[in-house]
Amino acid sequence: MNFNLVVKIKEKKEIARKTPIEVFPDPETAVILTFQHVGAENAPLISVGDNVSIGQKIADSKEKITAPVHSPISGKVTRIDKAYNPRYGDYTRAIFIENDRKKRKDKTLKPISESELKDVSVVSLIKTVREAGIIGLGGACFPTHIKLSPPSDQPIKHLVVNAQESDIYSTSDERLIIEKTSNILKGVKVMRKVLGDPEVVIAIKHNKIEAVEKLKEEFSGEPNTRIVARPFSYQHGDAGILQKELFGWEVPAGKRSYEMGVVVHNVATINAVANAVFEGEPLISRVTTFRGDMVEPKNLLVKIGTPIGNILDHFNVDPDDVRKVVLGGVMMGNAIPTTETPVTKNTSGIFVFSKSQYKIVKRRTVCMRCSKCISACPVYLHPILIFKAIEKGDLEKAERLYLHDCLRCGLCSYVCPTGIPLAETICGEIK
Amino acid sequence: MKDESPTKLVVELAPHVTGRMTKNLLMKYTFIALCILAAVSFISFGFDSIIISAISVLVAIACDYLLSLIMGKKGPLNTMSAAVFGLIVALSYTLATPSSPFMSIYAGMPELLPMEAPMAYVDVAIIAAIGMVVFKKLQGLLGRKYVNPAATAKLVVFLPFLKTVLEPSAHEMVSLAGPVLFSGTPDLPSFGSLVQSCLANVGYATGSVSPADFFKTLILLKYHTWIGGASSIAVIVVGLGLFVLCRGYIKWRITLAYLVTTVVMALIMTGIYGGDVSLRVGFALFIGSSIFLAFFMATDPATTPLTSLGQIIFGSGLAIVTMIIQVYMGFFGGSILALVIMNLTVPLLDQVGVHKPFGRR
């Protein structure tokens, strides 16, 4: 019995979705965090004083679940130090590279042409994806080559392309679909080959009108492909919730998507795969949405490693007026303590809150027991009960209420009328 | 690192945006809804109802202010919440319940007395003050409210009267819901016997009014009910409007479960005792103490269950207990007693409805 009304979050994308992607100039100094993914931490492959070229692998690990990082610019390694890592909320190792503007390119990754795709082995494609350092760009940061190599006894029936981009302000994926449709088709073809020709389901919110049209046009010749344009809501950005909407099943707890015969990939990830396979370009740049109340909305193609401060300077944002900067999305992203923080692989958006825009809307008071957090939770948890258990220090009870099933979507805090930091507390406990 | 000092940035955990709904806004919406009902009651009761509402709201706000001075941080000023509470007290007040001096109730007053305005003002002020001080602020110190302040305050004030209800010898009809006029008024013929046929466990014949007349009084204008329930149609329209406006912040499952169960119970009662089905169902649903309570008192967030299943059980239980109190105890308007009883089961119901999360069901 479940009458839960789905919480609708109003999107604010009208202008941003019509703003073409702009190429942001290369930074003078790039700051490359060595640990941007889920899995094992990388060790640097270069040392201070070395010259590196564009796309050169500069850090890697021998572990299975990892993704190497590459230099986005050509230049000289000035130091290996620590920089703020928004994903881990801490200062972690980073490689600082000074740009020499010579634009030397590294040619380790060998591009192939589209006609060669059918002759290339699956193993070498997966290796290319791994070497290109591609991770889930929707925010999960899980290395893509792992997701592309499910156990051999597990057939994959559906490849879901997640084109939701459910955060309130982000438009980078939408612009990517509009401007790089053919590239995405190429990426889908690669993934199809690797996964054994599954059905392709592209899930996209119906109000991305231009993107839906482009996709329909481009994918018209692709066999066994469905474009599902529905009024999806914020919750459907999650792979599990999306599967329930598309196929009607709930992935049992503890199982991974591939065990259901499904692999879900973000469009930005697919675009990166196409770049790696057909252009020989590792993941050294990404499209990101740059928004704030003092600037026009922008969609930027920015080099990974560009300090956020550079972007603020470039668009003449007064640093004294900046109160808060959030990387990722406003619902799940991370606020950063310093603008020296670089753009990372999962920086899908940069959101700047000015002093006037930043205000505390809700003052925290006692719970009024409206039970809205319970009906809002997309995975049917009881946020307020978990919160109370954590507050009392009763972690056992929190576990019994399935604390670890939390998606960290933030909806409970979003809907709470009394300003109780539900998601903040629960996510803090999961870490 | 750099010459200039880095910008001071706020670091907070996600989410970085929040919905527009706040407790205060919810209270504002509720207050507006209740104001509409108070205005509607003017048609039935004239200026009395307006004066009563004003007195109640002012007393509640004054108590809230005074207590916030005394209690300081433990009882912060919450004017909007106090105003809503005051209006609920006024609208759940029974114009024409035994509003006569307390002493005379102890002295064995007859249970049905036409309301006298000046005493009603005093009664409402007492209910509002006791409710605000004892059941809202002091109960709030427990960290959580267990019983509905407005309902409990009313019960406490009418406790002497309740005594007669609970005595096994008291078989006559007792009313906390309004005067059951056996004699009739000029613009409304007597329907006392009709009401009894709807309520009591006997299959009475209908009285001198037709069911159509009776429904008209139930749905449009009433002289036998709570102020807030003067017009059942108004309560339903305003209540549904509030539900839509508040988008799931009000526990609508309770109202739905209550109304459905009430219909079922009324059908069962008709099955047992006979009588006109439509009359009994209509009466059980639309009487002011039922419809106003279902939309505005039973949904009070603080004293109701958190989980969906708990809310449905709560609403159904409320309907069953109300019906039993009305039929077997002859306690007309006993829904507030039922509400307080059900409120006390909430800690249990909270345990019942805990459901399994996604992927574990």
Coordinates of C-alpha atoms in Angstrom, one line a residue, chain A residues 103-298:
Chain A
K103 CA 49.7 22.4 -27.0
R104 CA 51.8 19.3 -27.4
K105 CA 49.5 16.3 -27.6
D106 CA 50.0 12.9 -26.2
K107 CA 49.1 10.1 -28.6
T108 CA 49.0 7.1 -26.4
L109 CA 45.3 6.5 -27.1
K110 CA 44.9 5.4 -30.7
P111 CA 41.7 6.6 -32.3
I112 CA 39.7 4.4 -34.6
S113 CA 37.2 5.3 -37.3
E114 CA 33.6 4.4 -37.1
S115 CA 33.9 1.7 -39.7
E116 CA 36.7 0.0 -37.8
L117 CA 34.5 -0.4 -34.7
K118 CA 33.2 -3.9 -35.7
D119 CA 36.7 -5.2 -36.1
V120 CA 38.0 -4.0 -32.8
S121 CA 37.9 -6.5 -29.9
V122 CA 35.7 -5.8 -26.8
V123 CA 38.7 -6.2 -24.6
S124 CA 40.6 -3.4 -26.3
L125 CA 37.6 -1.1 -26.2
I126 CA 37.3 -1.7 -22.5
K127 CA 41.0 -1.0 -22.1
T128 CA 40.6 2.2 -24.0
V129 CA 37.8 3.3 -21.7
R130 CA 40.0 2.5 -18.7
E131 CA 43.0 4.2 -20.0
A132 CA 41.0 7.3 -20.8
G133 CA 40.1 7.5 -17.1
I134 CA 36.3 7.6 -17.7
I135 CA 34.1 7.5 -14.6
G136 CA 30.3 7.9 -14.2
L137 CA 29.9 11.6 -14.9
G138 CA 26.5 11.9 -13.5
G139 CA 28.0 12.2 -10.1
A140 CA 28.5 8.6 -9.1
C141 CA 32.2 8.6 -10.1
F142 CA 32.2 4.8 -10.5
P143 CA 34.8 3.7 -13.0
T144 CA 33.1 3.1 -16.3
H145 CA 35.2 0.2 -17.5
I146 CA 34.0 -1.8 -14.5
K147 CA 30.4 -1.2 -15.4
L148 CA 31.2 -2.2 -19.0
S149 CA 32.6 -5.6 -17.9
P150 CA 29.9 -7.4 -16.1
P151 CA 30.5 -11.1 -15.3
S152 CA 30.4 -13.2 -18.4
D153 CA 27.5 -15.4 -17.2
Q154 CA 25.3 -12.3 -16.8
P155 CA 23.8 -11.2 -20.1
I156 CA 22.9 -7.5 -20.3
K157 CA 19.4 -7.0 -21.8
H158 CA 19.1 -3.2 -21.5
L159 CA 21.5 -0.3 -21.8
V160 CA 19.8 2.7 -20.2
V161 CA 21.0 6.1 -21.2
N162 CA 20.3 8.4 -18.3
A163 CA 19.6 11.8 -19.8
Q164 CA 17.5 13.1 -16.9
E165 CA 19.8 15.7 -15.5
S166 CA 17.4 16.1 -12.7
D167 CA 19.1 18.8 -10.7
I168 CA 17.2 22.1 -10.5
Y169 CA 19.7 24.3 -12.4
S170 CA 22.0 22.0 -14.4
T171 CA 21.8 22.1 -18.2
S172 CA 25.2 20.7 -19.2
D173 CA 23.9 17.3 -20.3
E174 CA 21.0 18.8 -22.1
R175 CA 23.3 21.0 -24.2
L176 CA 25.6 18.1 -24.7
I177 CA 22.8 16.1 -26.2
I178 CA 21.7 19.0 -28.5
E179 CA 25.2 19.8 -29.7
K180 CA 26.9 16.4 -29.7
T181 CA 24.1 14.1 -30.7
S182 CA 26.1 12.2 -33.3
N183 CA 28.9 11.7 -30.8
I184 CA 26.5 10.2 -28.3
L185 CA 25.2 7.8 -31.0
K186 CA 28.7 6.7 -31.6
G187 CA 29.3 6.2 -27.8
V188 CA 26.1 4.1 -27.6
K189 CA 27.3 2.0 -30.5
V190 CA 30.6 1.3 -28.6
M191 CA 28.7 0.4 -25.4
R192 CA 26.3 -1.8 -27.4
K193 CA 29.2 -3.7 -28.8
V194 CA 30.9 -4.1 -25.5
L195 CA 27.7 -5.2 -23.7
G196 CA 26.6 -7.7 -26.3
D197 CA 24.0 -5.7 -28.2
P198 CA 21.4 -4.9 -25.5
E199 CA 18.2 -2.9 -26.1
V200 CA 19.0 0.8 -25.8
V201 CA 16.6 2.9 -23.7
I202 CA 17.2 6.6 -23.6
A203 CA 15.3 8.1 -20.6
I204 CA 14.9 11.9 -20.9
K205 CA 12.6 14.4 -19.4
H206 CA 9.9 15.4 -21.8
N207 CA 10.5 19.1 -21.3
K208 CA 13.9 18.9 -22.9
I209 CA 12.1 19.4 -26.2
E210 CA 15.0 20.3 -28.5
A211 CA 17.1 17.5 -27.0
V212 CA 14.4 14.9 -27.5
E213 CA 13.9 16.0 -31.2
K214 CA 17.6 15.7 -31.9
L215 CA 17.8 12.3 -30.3
K216 CA 14.8 11.0 -32.2
E217 CA 16.3 12.3 -35.5
E218 CA 19.8 10.9 -34.8
F219 CA 18.7 7.5 -33.4
S220 CA 16.0 6.9 -36.1
G221 CA 18.3 4.4 -37.9
E222 CA 19.5 2.6 -34.8
P223 CA 17.8 -0.7 -34.3
N224 CA 16.2 -1.9 -31.0
T225 CA 16.2 1.6 -29.5
R226 CA 13.6 3.4 -27.4
I227 CA 13.6 7.0 -26.5
V228 CA 11.4 7.4 -23.4
A229 CA 10.5 11.0 -23.0
R230 CA 8.3 11.3 -19.9
P231 CA 7.6 13.8 -17.2
F232 CA 10.2 12.3 -15.0
S233 CA 10.9 14.0 -11.7
Y234 CA 14.0 14.6 -9.7
Q235 CA 14.0 11.2 -8.1
H236 CA 14.4 9.5 -11.4
G237 CA 17.9 10.6 -11.7
D238 CA 18.8 7.6 -9.5
A239 CA 19.5 4.5 -11.5
G240 CA 17.3 2.3 -9.2
I241 CA 14.3 4.6 -9.2
L242 CA 14.6 5.0 -13.0
Q243 CA 14.6 1.3 -13.5
K244 CA 11.4 1.0 -11.5
E245 CA 9.8 3.6 -13.7
L246 CA 11.1 2.1 -17.0
F247 CA 10.8 -1.6 -16.3
G248 CA 8.6 -1.8 -13.2
W249 CA 11.0 -3.7 -11.0
E250 CA 12.8 -2.7 -7.8
V251 CA 16.4 -3.7 -7.8
P252 CA 16.6 -5.9 -4.6
A253 CA 18.8 -4.4 -1.9
G254 CA 22.4 -5.5 -2.1
K255 CA 22.1 -6.4 -5.8
R256 CA 23.7 -4.3 -8.5
S257 CA 21.9 -3.2 -11.6
Y258 CA 23.8 -5.6 -13.9
E259 CA 22.3 -8.5 -12.0
M260 CA 19.0 -7.4 -13.3
G261 CA 20.5 -7.3 -16.8
V262 CA 20.6 -3.6 -16.9
V263 CA 23.4 -1.1 -17.2
V264 CA 22.7 2.6 -16.7
H265 CA 25.0 5.2 -18.1
N266 CA 24.9 9.0 -18.0
V267 CA 24.9 10.8 -21.4
A268 CA 28.1 12.7 -20.5
T269 CA 29.8 9.4 -19.8
I270 CA 28.8 8.0 -23.2
N271 CA 30.0 11.2 -24.8
A272 CA 33.4 10.7 -23.1
V273 CA 33.5 7.1 -24.3
A274 CA 33.0 8.2 -27.9
N275 CA 35.7 10.9 -27.5
A276 CA 38.1 8.3 -26.2
V277 CA 37.4 5.6 -28.8
F278 CA 37.1 7.8 -31.9
E279 CA 39.2 10.8 -31.1
G280 CA 41.8 9.3 -28.8
E281 CA 41.0 11.9 -26.2
P282 CA 41.1 10.9 -22.6
L283 CA 38.8 12.5 -20.1
I284 CA 40.5 15.9 -19.7
S285 CA 37.5 18.2 -20.2
R286 CA 33.8 18.2 -19.5
V287 CA 30.7 20.3 -20.0
T288 CA 29.6 22.1 -16.9
T289 CA 26.8 24.5 -16.0
F290 CA 28.0 27.8 -14.5
R291 CA 25.3 29.7 -12.7
G292 CA 24.7 32.3 -10.1
D293 CA 22.5 35.3 -9.6
M294 CA 25.3 37.7 -10.7
V295 CA 26.1 36.0 -14.0
E296 CA 24.2 34.9 -17.1
P297 CA 23.8 31.2 -17.1
K298 CA 26.6 29.5 -19.0

